[in-house]
Tab-separated table of C-alpha atoms and ligand atoms in Angstrom:
chain	number	residue	atom	x	y	z
A	25	MET	CA	-62.462	-17.724	16.149
A	26	LYS	CA	-65.706	-19.430	17.171
A	27	LEU	CA	-67.088	-21.827	14.552
A	28	LEU	CA	-63.642	-22.933	13.394
A	29	GLN	CA	-61.848	-23.102	16.763
A	30	PRO	CA	-62.583	-26.845	17.160
A	31	VAL	CA	-61.121	-27.472	13.688
A	32	TYR	CA	-57.976	-25.588	14.631
A	33	ASP	CA	-57.726	-27.417	17.981
A	34	SER	CA	-57.951	-30.724	16.182
A	35	VAL	CA	-55.242	-29.667	13.698
A	36	LEU	CA	-52.971	-28.906	16.679
A	37	ALA	CA	-53.766	-32.223	18.359
A	38	ARG	CA	-53.453	-34.399	15.258
A	39	ASN	CA	-50.318	-32.771	13.838
A	40	PRO	CA	-47.893	-32.291	16.728
A	41	ASN	CA	-44.516	-30.666	16.061
A	42	GLN	CA	-45.645	-28.988	12.843
A	43	PRO	CA	-45.412	-25.286	13.754
A	44	GLU	CA	-45.272	-23.959	10.174
A	45	PHE	CA	-48.364	-25.968	9.246
A	46	HIS	CA	-50.202	-24.708	12.353
A	47	GLN	CA	-49.251	-21.127	11.479
A	48	ALA	CA	-50.530	-21.389	7.901
A	49	VAL	CA	-53.792	-23.028	8.992
A	50	TYR	CA	-54.405	-20.437	11.722
A	51	GLU	CA	-53.816	-17.577	9.298
A	52	VAL	CA	-56.481	-18.954	6.944
A	53	LEU	CA	-59.068	-20.148	9.481
A	54	GLN	CA	-59.200	-16.842	11.334
A	55	THR	CA	-60.377	-15.167	8.112
A	56	LEU	CA	-62.999	-17.784	7.133
A	57	GLU	CA	-65.404	-17.288	10.049
A	58	PRO	CA	-67.742	-14.850	8.193
A	59	VAL	CA	-67.869	-17.195	5.200
A	60	MET	CA	-68.871	-20.206	7.292
A	61	GLU	CA	-71.534	-18.122	9.049
A	62	LYS	CA	-73.135	-17.544	5.642
A	63	HIS	CA	-72.820	-21.207	4.621
A	64	PRO	CA	-74.177	-23.555	7.293
A	65	GLU	CA	-74.325	-26.301	4.638
A	66	TRP	CA	-70.526	-26.142	4.355
A	67	VAL	CA	-70.226	-26.430	8.138
A	68	LYS	CA	-72.472	-29.506	8.056
A	69	ALA	CA	-70.510	-31.005	5.162
A	70	GLY	CA	-67.246	-30.646	7.106
A	71	ILE	CA	-65.615	-28.681	4.304
A	72	VAL	CA	-62.921	-27.094	6.490
A	73	GLU	CA	-62.293	-30.309	8.465
A	74	ARG	CA	-61.592	-32.003	5.129
A	75	LEU	CA	-59.563	-29.088	3.750
A	76	VAL	CA	-56.977	-29.214	6.556
A	77	GLU	CA	-56.301	-32.949	6.030
A	78	PRO	CA	-54.195	-33.728	2.924
A	79	GLU	CA	-55.800	-36.170	0.496
A	80	ARG	CA	-52.509	-38.081	0.391
A	81	GLN	CA	-49.028	-37.752	1.957
A	82	ILE	CA	-46.132	-39.611	0.420
A	83	MET	CA	-42.748	-39.925	2.165
A	84	PHE	CA	-39.924	-41.916	0.683
A	85	ARG	CA	-36.251	-42.853	0.884
A	86	VAL	CA	-33.932	-41.198	-1.641
A	87	PRO	CA	-30.594	-43.060	-1.760
A	88	TRP	CA	-27.806	-41.776	-4.052
A	89	VAL	CA	-24.032	-42.006	-4.419
A	90	ASP	CA	-21.815	-38.918	-3.874
A	91	ASP	CA	-18.571	-38.072	-5.695
A	92	GLN	CA	-16.515	-39.909	-3.062
A	93	GLY	CA	-18.462	-43.098	-3.739
A	94	ASN	CA	-20.361	-42.910	-0.445
A	95	VAL	CA	-24.047	-43.786	-0.227
A	96	GLN	CA	-26.171	-40.868	0.981
A	97	VAL	CA	-29.790	-41.120	2.105
A	98	ASN	CA	-32.274	-38.244	2.003
A	99	ARG	CA	-35.990	-38.088	2.643
A	100	GLY	CA	-38.434	-37.250	-0.133
A	101	PHE	CA	-41.956	-35.824	0.257
A	102	ARG	CA	-44.998	-35.202	-1.896
A	103	VAL	CA	-48.147	-33.985	-0.192
A	104	GLN	CA	-51.189	-34.119	-2.494
A	105	PHE	CA	-53.369	-31.751	-0.555
A	106	ASN	CA	-56.488	-31.025	-2.545
A	107	SER	CA	-57.718	-31.968	-6.028
A	108	ALA	CA	-61.198	-30.404	-5.940
A	109	ILE	CA	-60.564	-27.994	-8.807
A	110	GLY	CA	-57.792	-29.674	-10.802
A	111	PRO	CA	-54.720	-31.937	-10.691
A	112	TYR	CA	-52.417	-31.359	-7.719
A	113	LYS	CA	-49.973	-28.593	-8.605
A	114	GLY	CA	-47.093	-27.090	-6.691
A	115	GLY	CA	-43.347	-26.922	-6.469
A	116	LEU	CA	-40.566	-29.117	-5.114
A	117	ARG	CA	-38.208	-27.648	-2.505
A	118	PHE	CA	-34.692	-29.008	-1.953
A	119	HIS	CA	-33.288	-27.496	1.244
A	120	PRO	CA	-31.811	-29.055	4.404
A	121	SER	CA	-34.597	-27.515	6.509
A	122	VAL	CA	-37.351	-29.386	4.624
A	123	ASN	CA	-39.626	-31.545	6.789
A	124	LEU	CA	-43.288	-32.581	6.772
A	125	SER	CA	-44.410	-29.399	8.543
A	126	ILE	CA	-42.844	-27.184	5.888
A	127	ILE	CA	-44.180	-29.214	2.970
A	128	LYS	CA	-47.660	-29.245	4.524
A	129	PHE	CA	-47.741	-25.494	5.129
A	130	LEU	CA	-46.677	-24.939	1.527
A	131	GLY	CA	-49.183	-27.471	0.180
A	132	PHE	CA	-52.006	-26.016	2.248
A	133	GLU	CA	-51.339	-22.464	1.037
A	134	GLN	CA	-50.997	-23.736	-2.519
A	135	ILE	CA	-54.690	-24.801	-2.515
A	136	PHE	CA	-55.880	-21.211	-2.086
A	137	LYS	CA	-53.189	-19.670	-4.271
A	138	ASN	CA	-53.933	-22.012	-7.144
A	139	SER	CA	-57.644	-21.342	-6.825
A	140	LEU	CA	-56.930	-17.587	-6.979
A	141	THR	CA	-55.100	-17.941	-10.300
A	142	THR	CA	-58.524	-18.532	-11.931
A	143	LEU	CA	-57.013	-21.635	-13.609
A	144	PRO	CA	-57.979	-25.309	-12.931
A	145	ILE	CA	-55.243	-26.530	-10.574
A	146	GLY	CA	-55.438	-28.272	-7.202
A	147	GLY	CA	-52.865	-27.915	-4.411
A	148	GLY	CA	-49.761	-29.962	-3.642
A	149	LYS	CA	-46.128	-29.568	-2.657
A	150	GLY	CA	-43.062	-31.734	-2.291
A	151	GLY	CA	-39.343	-31.761	-1.834
A	152	SER	CA	-36.471	-33.155	0.123
A	153	ASP	CA	-34.020	-32.331	2.904
A	154	PHE	CA	-31.259	-32.682	0.274
A	155	ASP	CA	-28.891	-29.685	0.286
A	156	PRO	CA	-27.874	-28.733	-3.275
A	157	LYS	CA	-25.239	-26.263	-2.006
A	158	GLY	CA	-21.710	-27.322	-2.810
A	159	LYS	CA	-22.795	-30.412	-4.768
A	160	SER	CA	-21.371	-31.193	-8.204
A	161	ASP	CA	-23.651	-31.328	-11.257
A	162	ARG	CA	-23.270	-35.111	-11.225
A	163	GLU	CA	-24.352	-35.346	-7.601
A	164	ILE	CA	-27.380	-33.140	-8.318
A	165	MET	CA	-28.240	-35.374	-11.262
A	166	ALA	CA	-27.874	-38.580	-9.245
A	167	PHE	CA	-30.078	-37.202	-6.510
A	168	CYS	CA	-32.750	-35.972	-8.959
A	169	GLN	CA	-32.824	-39.348	-10.714
A	170	SER	CA	-33.258	-41.257	-7.472
A	171	PHE	CA	-35.916	-38.801	-6.268
A	172	MET	CA	-37.872	-39.139	-9.530
A	173	THR	CA	-37.573	-42.936	-9.551
A	174	GLU	CA	-40.003	-42.992	-6.623
A	175	LEU	CA	-41.948	-39.780	-7.362
A	176	SER	CA	-42.804	-40.966	-10.896
A	177	LYS	CA	-45.146	-43.569	-9.393
A	178	HIS	CA	-47.358	-40.857	-7.951
A	179	ILE	CA	-47.484	-38.043	-10.521
A	180	GLY	CA	-48.751	-37.505	-14.064
A	181	ALA	CA	-49.862	-34.723	-16.403
A	182	ASP	CA	-53.513	-35.182	-15.290
A	183	THR	CA	-52.745	-36.281	-11.711
A	184	ASP	CA	-50.032	-34.172	-10.126
A	185	VAL	CA	-47.663	-31.730	-11.828
A	186	PRO	CA	-44.639	-30.605	-9.775
A	187	ALA	CA	-42.383	-27.621	-10.540
A	188	GLY	CA	-39.533	-25.692	-8.908
A	189	ASP	CA	-39.253	-23.918	-5.562
A	190	ILE	CA	-36.233	-23.186	-3.332
A	191	GLY	CA	-33.237	-25.165	-4.595
A	192	VAL	CA	-35.088	-26.466	-7.659
A	193	GLY	CA	-34.595	-24.486	-10.867
A	194	GLY	CA	-34.072	-25.208	-14.545
A	195	ARG	CA	-31.125	-27.581	-13.991
A	196	GLU	CA	-33.003	-29.785	-11.516
A	197	ILE	CA	-36.218	-29.805	-13.571
A	198	GLY	CA	-34.131	-31.014	-16.528
A	199	PHE	CA	-32.672	-33.961	-14.601
A	200	LEU	CA	-36.073	-34.802	-13.081
A	201	TYR	CA	-37.830	-34.673	-16.447
A	202	GLY	CA	-35.161	-36.813	-18.111
A	203	GLN	CA	-35.625	-39.515	-15.510
A	204	TYR	CA	-39.439	-39.409	-15.730
A	205	LYS	CA	-39.241	-39.860	-19.487
A	206	ARG	CA	-36.715	-42.688	-19.155
A	207	LEU	CA	-39.004	-44.542	-16.744
A	208	ARG	CA	-42.355	-43.909	-18.410
A	209	ASN	CA	-41.533	-43.521	-22.112
A	210	GLU	CA	-43.900	-40.564	-22.290
A	211	PHE	CA	-43.315	-36.974	-23.381
A	212	THR	CA	-45.988	-35.213	-21.348
A	213	GLY	CA	-46.345	-32.025	-19.350
A	214	VAL	CA	-45.677	-33.792	-16.045
A	215	LEU	CA	-43.426	-31.008	-14.737
A	216	THR	CA	-43.469	-27.267	-15.349
A	217	GLY	CA	-40.546	-24.895	-15.553
A	218	LYS	CA	-39.086	-27.038	-18.341
A	219	GLY	CA	-36.459	-25.772	-20.794
A	220	LEU	CA	-37.730	-23.680	-23.683
A	221	GLY	CA	-36.731	-26.224	-26.347
A	222	TRP	CA	-38.567	-29.123	-24.676
A	223	GLY	CA	-41.995	-27.988	-23.573
A	224	GLY	CA	-41.218	-25.085	-21.260
A	225	SER	CA	-43.188	-21.855	-21.416
A	226	LEU	CA	-41.655	-18.517	-22.242
A	227	ALA	CA	-41.884	-16.166	-19.238
A	228	ARG	CA	-42.147	-18.988	-16.647
A	229	THR	CA	-38.672	-18.159	-15.302
A	230	GLU	CA	-39.649	-14.522	-14.852
A	231	ALA	CA	-43.262	-15.148	-13.826
A	232	THR	CA	-43.199	-15.146	-10.012
A	233	GLY	CA	-41.096	-11.995	-9.690
A	234	TYR	CA	-42.843	-10.190	-12.545
A	235	GLY	CA	-46.257	-11.287	-11.238
A	236	LEU	CA	-45.415	-9.971	-7.774
A	237	CYS	CA	-44.655	-6.545	-9.242
A	238	TYR	CA	-47.787	-6.596	-11.431
A	239	PHE	CA	-49.870	-7.441	-8.360
A	240	MET	CA	-48.246	-4.696	-6.286
A	241	ASP	CA	-48.605	-2.232	-9.161
A	242	ASN	CA	-52.388	-2.812	-9.034
A	243	ALA	CA	-52.389	-2.418	-5.252
A	244	LEU	CA	-50.286	0.759	-5.385
A	245	LYS	CA	-52.463	2.266	-8.138
A	246	ALA	CA	-55.604	1.608	-6.052
A	247	HIS	CA	-54.033	4.012	-3.538
A	248	GLY	CA	-52.920	6.564	-6.133
A	249	LYS	CA	-49.290	5.413	-5.937
A	250	SER	CA	-46.770	3.594	-8.160
A	251	PHE	CA	-43.245	2.098	-8.227
A	252	GLU	CA	-41.904	5.189	-10.013
A	253	GLY	CA	-39.035	6.756	-8.050
A	254	LYS	CA	-39.567	4.531	-4.994
A	255	THR	CA	-36.843	2.820	-2.970
A	256	VAL	CA	-37.324	-0.944	-2.802
A	257	VAL	CA	-35.661	-3.604	-0.633
A	258	ILE	CA	-35.860	-7.219	-1.831
A	259	SER	CA	-34.679	-10.197	0.221
A	260	GLY	CA	-33.253	-13.313	-1.398
A	261	SER	CA	-31.273	-13.438	-4.634
A	262	GLY	CA	-32.821	-16.509	-6.235
A	263	ASN	CA	-35.385	-16.884	-8.989
A	264	VAL	CA	-38.149	-14.821	-7.405
A	265	ALA	CA	-35.911	-12.023	-6.083
A	266	ILE	CA	-33.998	-11.570	-9.350
A	267	TYR	CA	-37.095	-11.155	-11.525
A	268	ALA	CA	-38.879	-9.004	-8.930
A	269	CYS	CA	-35.804	-6.767	-9.035
A	270	GLU	CA	-35.889	-6.686	-12.845
A	271	LYS	CA	-39.586	-5.734	-13.080
A	272	ALA	CA	-39.559	-3.251	-10.179
A	273	THR	CA	-36.625	-1.503	-11.886
A	274	GLN	CA	-38.469	-1.499	-15.242
A	275	LEU	CA	-41.437	0.095	-13.469
A	276	GLY	CA	-39.198	2.950	-12.319
A	277	ALA	CA	-38.182	1.884	-8.808
A	278	LYS	CA	-34.666	1.822	-7.378
A	279	VAL	CA	-33.887	-1.550	-5.772
A	280	VAL	CA	-31.112	-1.013	-3.211
A	281	ALA	CA	-30.695	-4.405	-1.499
A	282	LEU	CA	-30.695	-8.173	-2.030
A	283	SER	CA	-29.642	-11.026	0.263
A	284	ASP	CA	-28.948	-14.716	0.673
A	285	SER	CA	-28.971	-16.906	3.756
A	286	ASN	CA	-25.551	-15.569	4.806
A	287	GLY	CA	-26.090	-11.819	4.557
A	288	TYR	CA	-27.199	-8.850	2.463
A	289	ILE	CA	-25.793	-6.316	0.026
A	290	TYR	CA	-26.785	-2.650	0.015
A	291	ASP	CA	-26.081	-0.618	-3.116
A	292	PRO	CA	-27.253	3.002	-2.907
A	293	ASP	CA	-26.688	3.342	-6.680
A	294	GLY	CA	-29.349	0.709	-7.371
A	295	ILE	CA	-28.681	-3.008	-7.884
A	296	ASP	CA	-26.697	-3.930	-11.012
A	297	LEU	CA	-28.879	-6.903	-11.965
A	298	ALA	CA	-26.677	-8.162	-14.804
A	299	ALA	CA	-23.911	-8.655	-12.230
A	300	VAL	CA	-26.300	-10.436	-9.841
A	301	LYS	CA	-27.487	-12.808	-12.594
A	302	GLU	CA	-23.880	-13.648	-13.453
A	303	ILE	CA	-23.042	-14.305	-9.761
A	304	LYS	CA	-26.169	-16.291	-8.859
A	305	GLU	CA	-27.438	-17.905	-12.079
A	306	VAL	CA	-24.162	-18.627	-13.901
A	307	LYS	CA	-21.430	-18.936	-11.271
A	308	ARG	CA	-23.679	-20.022	-8.356
A	309	GLN	CA	-21.657	-17.886	-5.921
A	310	ARG	CA	-22.675	-16.076	-2.735
A	311	ILE	CA	-24.239	-12.580	-2.943
A	312	LYS	CA	-21.280	-11.230	-0.954
A	313	VAL	CA	-19.166	-11.333	-4.146
A	314	TYR	CA	-21.220	-8.388	-5.512
A	315	ALA	CA	-19.698	-5.947	-3.020
A	316	GLU	CA	-16.173	-6.835	-4.199
A	317	THR	CA	-16.869	-5.365	-7.653
A	318	HIS	CA	-19.280	-2.490	-6.880
A	319	LYS	CA	-17.488	0.360	-5.138
A	320	ASN	CA	-20.416	1.949	-3.301
A	321	ALA	CA	-21.972	-1.357	-2.277
A	322	THR	CA	-21.555	-2.873	1.171
A	323	TYR	CA	-22.042	-6.439	2.418
A	324	THR	CA	-23.321	-7.215	5.932
A	325	GLU	CA	-23.339	-10.674	7.497
A	326	GLY	CA	-26.718	-11.963	8.740
A	327	CYS	CA	-29.883	-11.866	6.643
A	328	ARG	CA	-32.377	-10.241	9.038
A	329	GLY	CA	-30.493	-6.923	9.007
A	330	ILE	CA	-31.834	-6.244	5.515
A	331	TRP	CA	-35.098	-5.035	7.098
A	332	THR	CA	-33.264	-2.173	8.845
A	333	ILE	CA	-32.625	-0.502	5.476
A	334	LYS	CA	-34.923	2.476	4.919
A	335	CYS	CA	-37.325	1.853	2.019
A	336	ASP	CA	-40.769	2.662	0.643
A	337	ILE	CA	-41.600	-0.844	-0.501
A	338	ALA	CA	-40.312	-4.177	0.849
A	339	LEU	CA	-40.569	-7.393	-1.175
A	340	PRO	CA	-39.561	-10.437	0.916
A	341	CYS	CA	-38.565	-13.093	-1.656
A	342	ALA	CA	-36.413	-15.578	0.301
A	343	THR	CA	-38.212	-17.879	2.745
A	344	GLN	CA	-40.824	-18.384	5.485
A	345	ASN	CA	-40.861	-16.248	8.635
A	346	GLU	CA	-38.083	-13.970	7.428
A	347	ILE	CA	-39.990	-10.920	8.762
A	348	ASN	CA	-40.877	-11.324	12.425
A	349	GLU	CA	-42.607	-8.789	14.653
A	350	GLU	CA	-39.341	-7.024	15.462
A	351	SER	CA	-38.329	-6.674	11.802
A	352	ALA	CA	-41.841	-5.478	10.925
A	353	LYS	CA	-41.629	-2.784	13.613
A	354	ILE	CA	-38.293	-1.574	12.244
A	355	LEU	CA	-39.602	-1.484	8.668
A	356	LEU	CA	-42.657	0.529	9.716
A	357	ALA	CA	-40.635	2.870	11.961
A	358	ASN	CA	-38.381	3.605	8.974
A	359	GLY	CA	-41.371	4.639	6.877
A	360	CYS	CA	-41.981	1.522	4.764
A	361	TRP	CA	-45.579	1.828	3.485
A	362	ALA	CA	-46.012	-1.204	1.206
A	363	ILE	CA	-45.055	-4.880	1.496
A	364	GLY	CA	-45.524	-7.539	-1.181
A	365	GLU	CA	-44.746	-11.170	-0.420
A	366	GLY	CA	-42.817	-12.986	-3.142
A	367	ALA	CA	-41.822	-15.812	-0.793
A	368	ASN	CA	-44.357	-18.154	0.832
A	369	MET	CA	-45.350	-17.084	4.363
A	370	PRO	CA	-42.368	-14.704	4.739
A	371	SER	CA	-44.158	-12.747	7.490
A	372	THR	CA	-45.076	-14.190	10.879
A	373	ASN	CA	-48.709	-13.791	11.942
A	374	GLU	CA	-47.547	-11.130	14.445
A	375	ALA	CA	-45.888	-9.164	11.620
A	376	ILE	CA	-49.058	-9.392	9.491
A	377	ALA	CA	-51.148	-8.094	12.403
A	378	LEU	CA	-48.859	-5.035	12.516
A	379	TYR	CA	-49.228	-4.411	8.766
A	380	LEU	CA	-53.015	-4.509	9.099
A	381	GLN	CA	-53.078	-2.278	12.199
A	382	ASN	CA	-50.879	0.283	10.464
A	383	LYS	CA	-52.950	0.082	7.268
A	384	ILE	CA	-49.979	-0.247	4.969
A	385	ILE	CA	-50.507	-1.618	1.457
A	386	PHE	CA	-50.015	-5.355	1.898
A	387	GLY	CA	-49.978	-8.045	-0.798
A	388	PRO	CA	-50.132	-11.451	0.948
A	389	ALA	CA	-48.172	-14.350	-0.566
A	390	LYS	CA	-51.099	-16.456	-1.787
A	391	ALA	CA	-52.197	-13.616	-4.027
A	392	ALA	CA	-48.987	-11.715	-4.697
A	393	ASN	CA	-46.739	-14.646	-5.681
A	394	ALA	CA	-49.393	-16.621	-7.600
A	395	GLY	CA	-47.941	-15.509	-10.946
A	396	GLY	CA	-45.423	-18.362	-10.932
A	397	VAL	CA	-47.916	-21.170	-10.574
A	398	ALA	CA	-50.371	-19.362	-12.862
A	399	THR	CA	-47.748	-19.394	-15.596
A	400	SER	CA	-47.081	-23.056	-14.808
A	401	ALA	CA	-50.766	-23.665	-15.529
A	402	LEU	CA	-50.297	-21.778	-18.809
A	403	GLU	CA	-47.357	-24.114	-19.526
A	404	MET	CA	-49.647	-27.120	-18.916
A	405	CYS	CA	-52.184	-25.594	-21.267
A	406	GLN	CA	-49.561	-25.114	-24.013
A	407	ASN	CA	-48.301	-28.691	-23.481
A	408	SER	CA	-51.836	-30.058	-23.888
A	409	MET	CA	-52.222	-28.118	-27.126
A	410	ARG	CA	-48.684	-29.055	-28.244
A	411	TYR	CA	-48.194	-25.400	-29.046
A	412	SER	CA	-46.317	-22.435	-27.582
A	413	TRP	CA	-47.270	-18.841	-27.113
A	414	THR	CA	-44.813	-15.953	-27.532
A	415	PHE	CA	-43.253	-14.222	-24.536
A	416	GLU	CA	-45.558	-11.255	-25.102
A	417	GLU	CA	-48.649	-13.479	-25.148
A	418	VAL	CA	-47.738	-15.238	-21.892
A	419	ASP	CA	-46.696	-11.987	-20.219
A	420	ALA	CA	-49.993	-10.325	-21.207
A	421	LYS	CA	-51.967	-13.261	-19.756
A	422	LEU	CA	-49.885	-13.108	-16.562
A	423	LYS	CA	-50.526	-9.378	-16.210
A	424	GLN	CA	-54.279	-9.906	-16.643
A	425	ILE	CA	-54.293	-12.803	-14.145
A	426	MET	CA	-52.529	-10.685	-11.501
A	427	LYS	CA	-55.084	-7.906	-12.033
A	428	ASP	CA	-57.942	-10.401	-11.730
A	429	ILE	CA	-56.445	-11.805	-8.511
A	430	PHE	CA	-56.169	-8.295	-7.080
A	431	ASP	CA	-59.751	-7.440	-8.102
A	432	ASN	CA	-61.198	-10.715	-6.787
A	433	ALA	CA	-59.330	-10.465	-3.472
A	434	THR	CA	-60.420	-6.842	-3.082
A	435	ALA	CA	-64.064	-7.704	-3.771
A	436	ALA	CA	-64.037	-10.624	-1.301
A	437	ALA	CA	-62.349	-8.435	1.335
A	438	GLU	CA	-65.048	-5.817	0.941
A	439	GLU	CA	-67.928	-8.311	0.998
A	440	TYR	CA	-66.804	-10.510	3.892
A	441	ALA	CA	-64.401	-8.396	5.976
A	442	GLY	CA	-66.024	-5.014	5.320
A	443	ASP	CA	-62.595	-3.630	4.381
A	444	LYS	CA	-61.490	-3.720	0.749
A	445	ASP	CA	-57.843	-3.194	1.745
A	446	ASN	CA	-57.662	-6.322	3.924
A	447	LEU	CA	-56.216	-8.532	1.214
A	448	VAL	CA	-55.222	-11.168	3.793
A	449	ALA	CA	-58.901	-11.942	4.312
A	450	GLY	CA	-59.726	-11.197	0.677
A	451	ALA	CA	-57.162	-13.610	-0.779
A	452	ASN	CA	-58.008	-16.419	1.650
A	453	ILE	CA	-61.749	-16.047	1.115
A	454	ALA	CA	-61.666	-15.646	-2.676
A	455	GLY	CA	-59.412	-18.717	-2.905
A	456	PHE	CA	-61.538	-20.714	-0.462
A	457	LEU	CA	-64.928	-20.029	-2.093
A	458	LYS	CA	-64.126	-21.797	-5.357
A	459	VAL	CA	-62.598	-24.832	-3.611
A	460	ALA	CA	-65.434	-25.092	-1.067
A	461	LYS	CA	-68.091	-24.963	-3.809
A	462	ALA	CA	-66.268	-27.701	-5.751
A	463	MET	CA	-65.843	-29.938	-2.684
A	464	TYR	CA	-69.502	-29.489	-1.749
A	465	ALA	CA	-70.676	-30.281	-5.284
A	466	GLN	CA	-68.499	-33.405	-5.449
A	467	GLY	CA	-69.918	-34.819	-2.203
A	468	VAL	CA	-68.415	-37.134	0.366
A	469	ALA	CA	-68.629	-40.936	0.841
A	470	TYR	CA	-71.925	-41.516	2.673
B	508	NDP	P1	-34.246	-19.983	-4.993
B	508	NDP	O1	-33.695	-21.249	-4.508
B	508	NDP	O2	-34.032	-19.572	-6.403
B	508	NDP	O3	-33.750	-18.779	-4.075
B	508	NDP	C1	-33.973	-18.779	-2.709
B	508	NDP	C2	-33.337	-17.545	-2.106
B	508	NDP	O4	-33.759	-17.412	-0.755
B	508	NDP	C3	-31.825	-17.630	-2.074
B	508	NDP	O5	-31.281	-16.343	-2.156
B	508	NDP	C4	-31.596	-18.269	-0.704
B	508	NDP	O6	-30.301	-18.013	-0.174
B	508	NDP	C5	-32.638	-17.595	0.119
B	508	NDP	N1	-33.019	-18.489	1.217
B	508	NDP	C6	-33.470	-19.762	1.121
B	508	NDP	N2	-33.667	-20.311	2.326
B	508	NDP	C7	-33.307	-19.363	3.204
B	508	NDP	C8	-33.273	-19.327	4.612
B	508	NDP	N3	-33.670	-20.403	5.358
B	508	NDP	N4	-32.863	-18.166	5.175
B	508	NDP	C9	-32.483	-17.108	4.420
B	508	NDP	N5	-32.493	-17.084	3.078
B	508	NDP	C10	-32.893	-18.200	2.494
B	508	NDP	O7	-35.809	-20.058	-4.654
B	508	NDP	P2	-37.006	-19.161	-5.230
B	508	NDP	O8	-36.535	-17.800	-5.569
B	508	NDP	O9	-37.697	-19.966	-6.248
B	508	NDP	O10	-37.976	-19.116	-3.958
B	508	NDP	C11	-37.967	-18.042	-3.027
B	508	NDP	C12	-39.278	-18.008	-2.290
B	508	NDP	O11	-40.339	-17.788	-3.223
B	508	NDP	C13	-39.658	-19.285	-1.545
B	508	NDP	O12	-40.374	-18.930	-0.381
B	508	NDP	C14	-40.575	-19.988	-2.521
B	508	NDP	O13	-41.446	-20.879	-1.853
B	508	NDP	C15	-41.325	-18.803	-3.081
B	508	NDP	N6	-41.988	-18.992	-4.368
B	508	NDP	C16	-41.309	-19.457	-5.450
B	508	NDP	C17	-41.950	-19.579	-6.662
B	508	NDP	C18	-41.236	-20.000	-7.906
B	508	NDP	O14	-41.870	-20.017	-8.947
B	508	NDP	N7	-39.958	-20.312	-7.862
B	508	NDP	C19	-43.380	-19.290	-6.798
B	508	NDP	C20	-43.985	-18.734	-5.616
B	508	NDP	C21	-43.297	-18.623	-4.453
B	508	NDP	P3	-29.209	-19.177	-0.167
B	508	NDP	O15	-28.707	-19.256	-1.572
B	508	NDP	O16	-28.180	-18.703	0.791
B	508	NDP	O17	-29.889	-20.422	0.293
B	509	2IT	O1	-44.942	-21.677	-4.411
B	509	2IT	C1	-45.227	-21.777	-5.616
B	509	2IT	O2	-46.293	-21.354	-6.075
B	509	2IT	C2	-44.239	-22.393	-6.510
B	509	2IT	N1	-43.150	-22.754	-6.047
B	509	2IT	C3	-44.545	-22.598	-7.952
B	509	2IT	C4	-45.337	-23.857	-8.139
B	509	2IT	C5	-45.607	-24.244	-9.567
B	509	2IT	O3	-46.214	-25.301	-9.736
B	509	2IT	O4	-45.245	-23.524	-10.508
């Protein structure tokens, strides 16, 4: 890096102890150099300096009462990163590991991802260090209501539209929406991922996992390959992993592994997804339970071991930095030739460098998992029209969007990086161009 090194140095200096945010910024800035060389006016206008500083960061106390009558206090976050091309949009994550660094890395990446969707949405992210595991439905509800009591002051259908992420699914969105409505007396599309009877979009639940497979299908086809007959390993067993498993299987692949934060299951017969949905979506149990009822399946403690399973295609769909350099080396040594990121930043920068060196087919998160937020934007569109499209209509739009993202990222990779297969550069640059043009056009206080 030359032109952008001072920007990166200042990010390090001004945001100490935020390693995930540093990692996400570095990954983007190292690909933007050729763009800034072509646009001295963007250098002069401080576009990148502005891009790495959130427009607004909100942190708040979330007090609630547990089932024993004790007062608990969590920390809530909403980082409104960039509104150049539309209202802030991005999920809420409830997980004990959540801190400002994690929310900022997610919010920063969301800017580029949302731009790639071709739809008018800015970037934001939020969440809490609340741990939903082991909590009763009442405790979840109490927490969501307290969280929304503060968050409601900062969001709105034309301002900032949150959705789900890790630990936030249909149940939590329901409680959050109920509280927003109670406080504001408004039935608006202020959250996405809503229930189907009250403003939700068909295919939103499936969208991230399905979109990931549609994106990878385009990437595989560009290399004369497909999912048909391939062995696939998917990490995680939440929303993204389950629907990636469903679509990959529909496209003819055999998915042989899934995981959670405790360990992974390997089923050489191919994952029985109906059983997984029952375990994870209905009973909210651990993935380990699967091996008790599937005779050829095995369960292994520890989640990193999943990357030692031999596969053609790996789809990390759990969390950040789940594939480090060592895991990447093992995957490649075992013959894995395609990786598609369903999770956000699941590969370390060292792992990504290995993918690029080895010229495997690689779908980076910002592009490959954009189907979820794209379908959220379609939900916003339906809410504005007070109308709903059929599953087939939404799914067809999602498929087209994922193709457009692949084509746009490929074209940008070719133009700026001189390598159409470098979708890391392609996705970052294609996402950046639209946001940079909008920021430049909208000016800065002078
Ligand atoms: P869920 O909460 O539904 O599932 C998360 C899964 O990942 C669970 O299996 C969970 O295991 C596992 N996991 C979570 N944290 C860790 C950890 N620290 N170590 C190991 N495993 C972990 O979330 P989603 O499926 O919605 O999200 C998965 C990923 O996809 C995230 O990176 C998210 O940001 C990203 N994403 C989600 C989108 C969406 O629309 N939902 C859209 C785009 C990206 P356990 O149950 O043990 O915690
Ligand atoms: O990371 C993501 O893109 C999401 N969690 C989905 C965000 C959204 O607004 O649907």
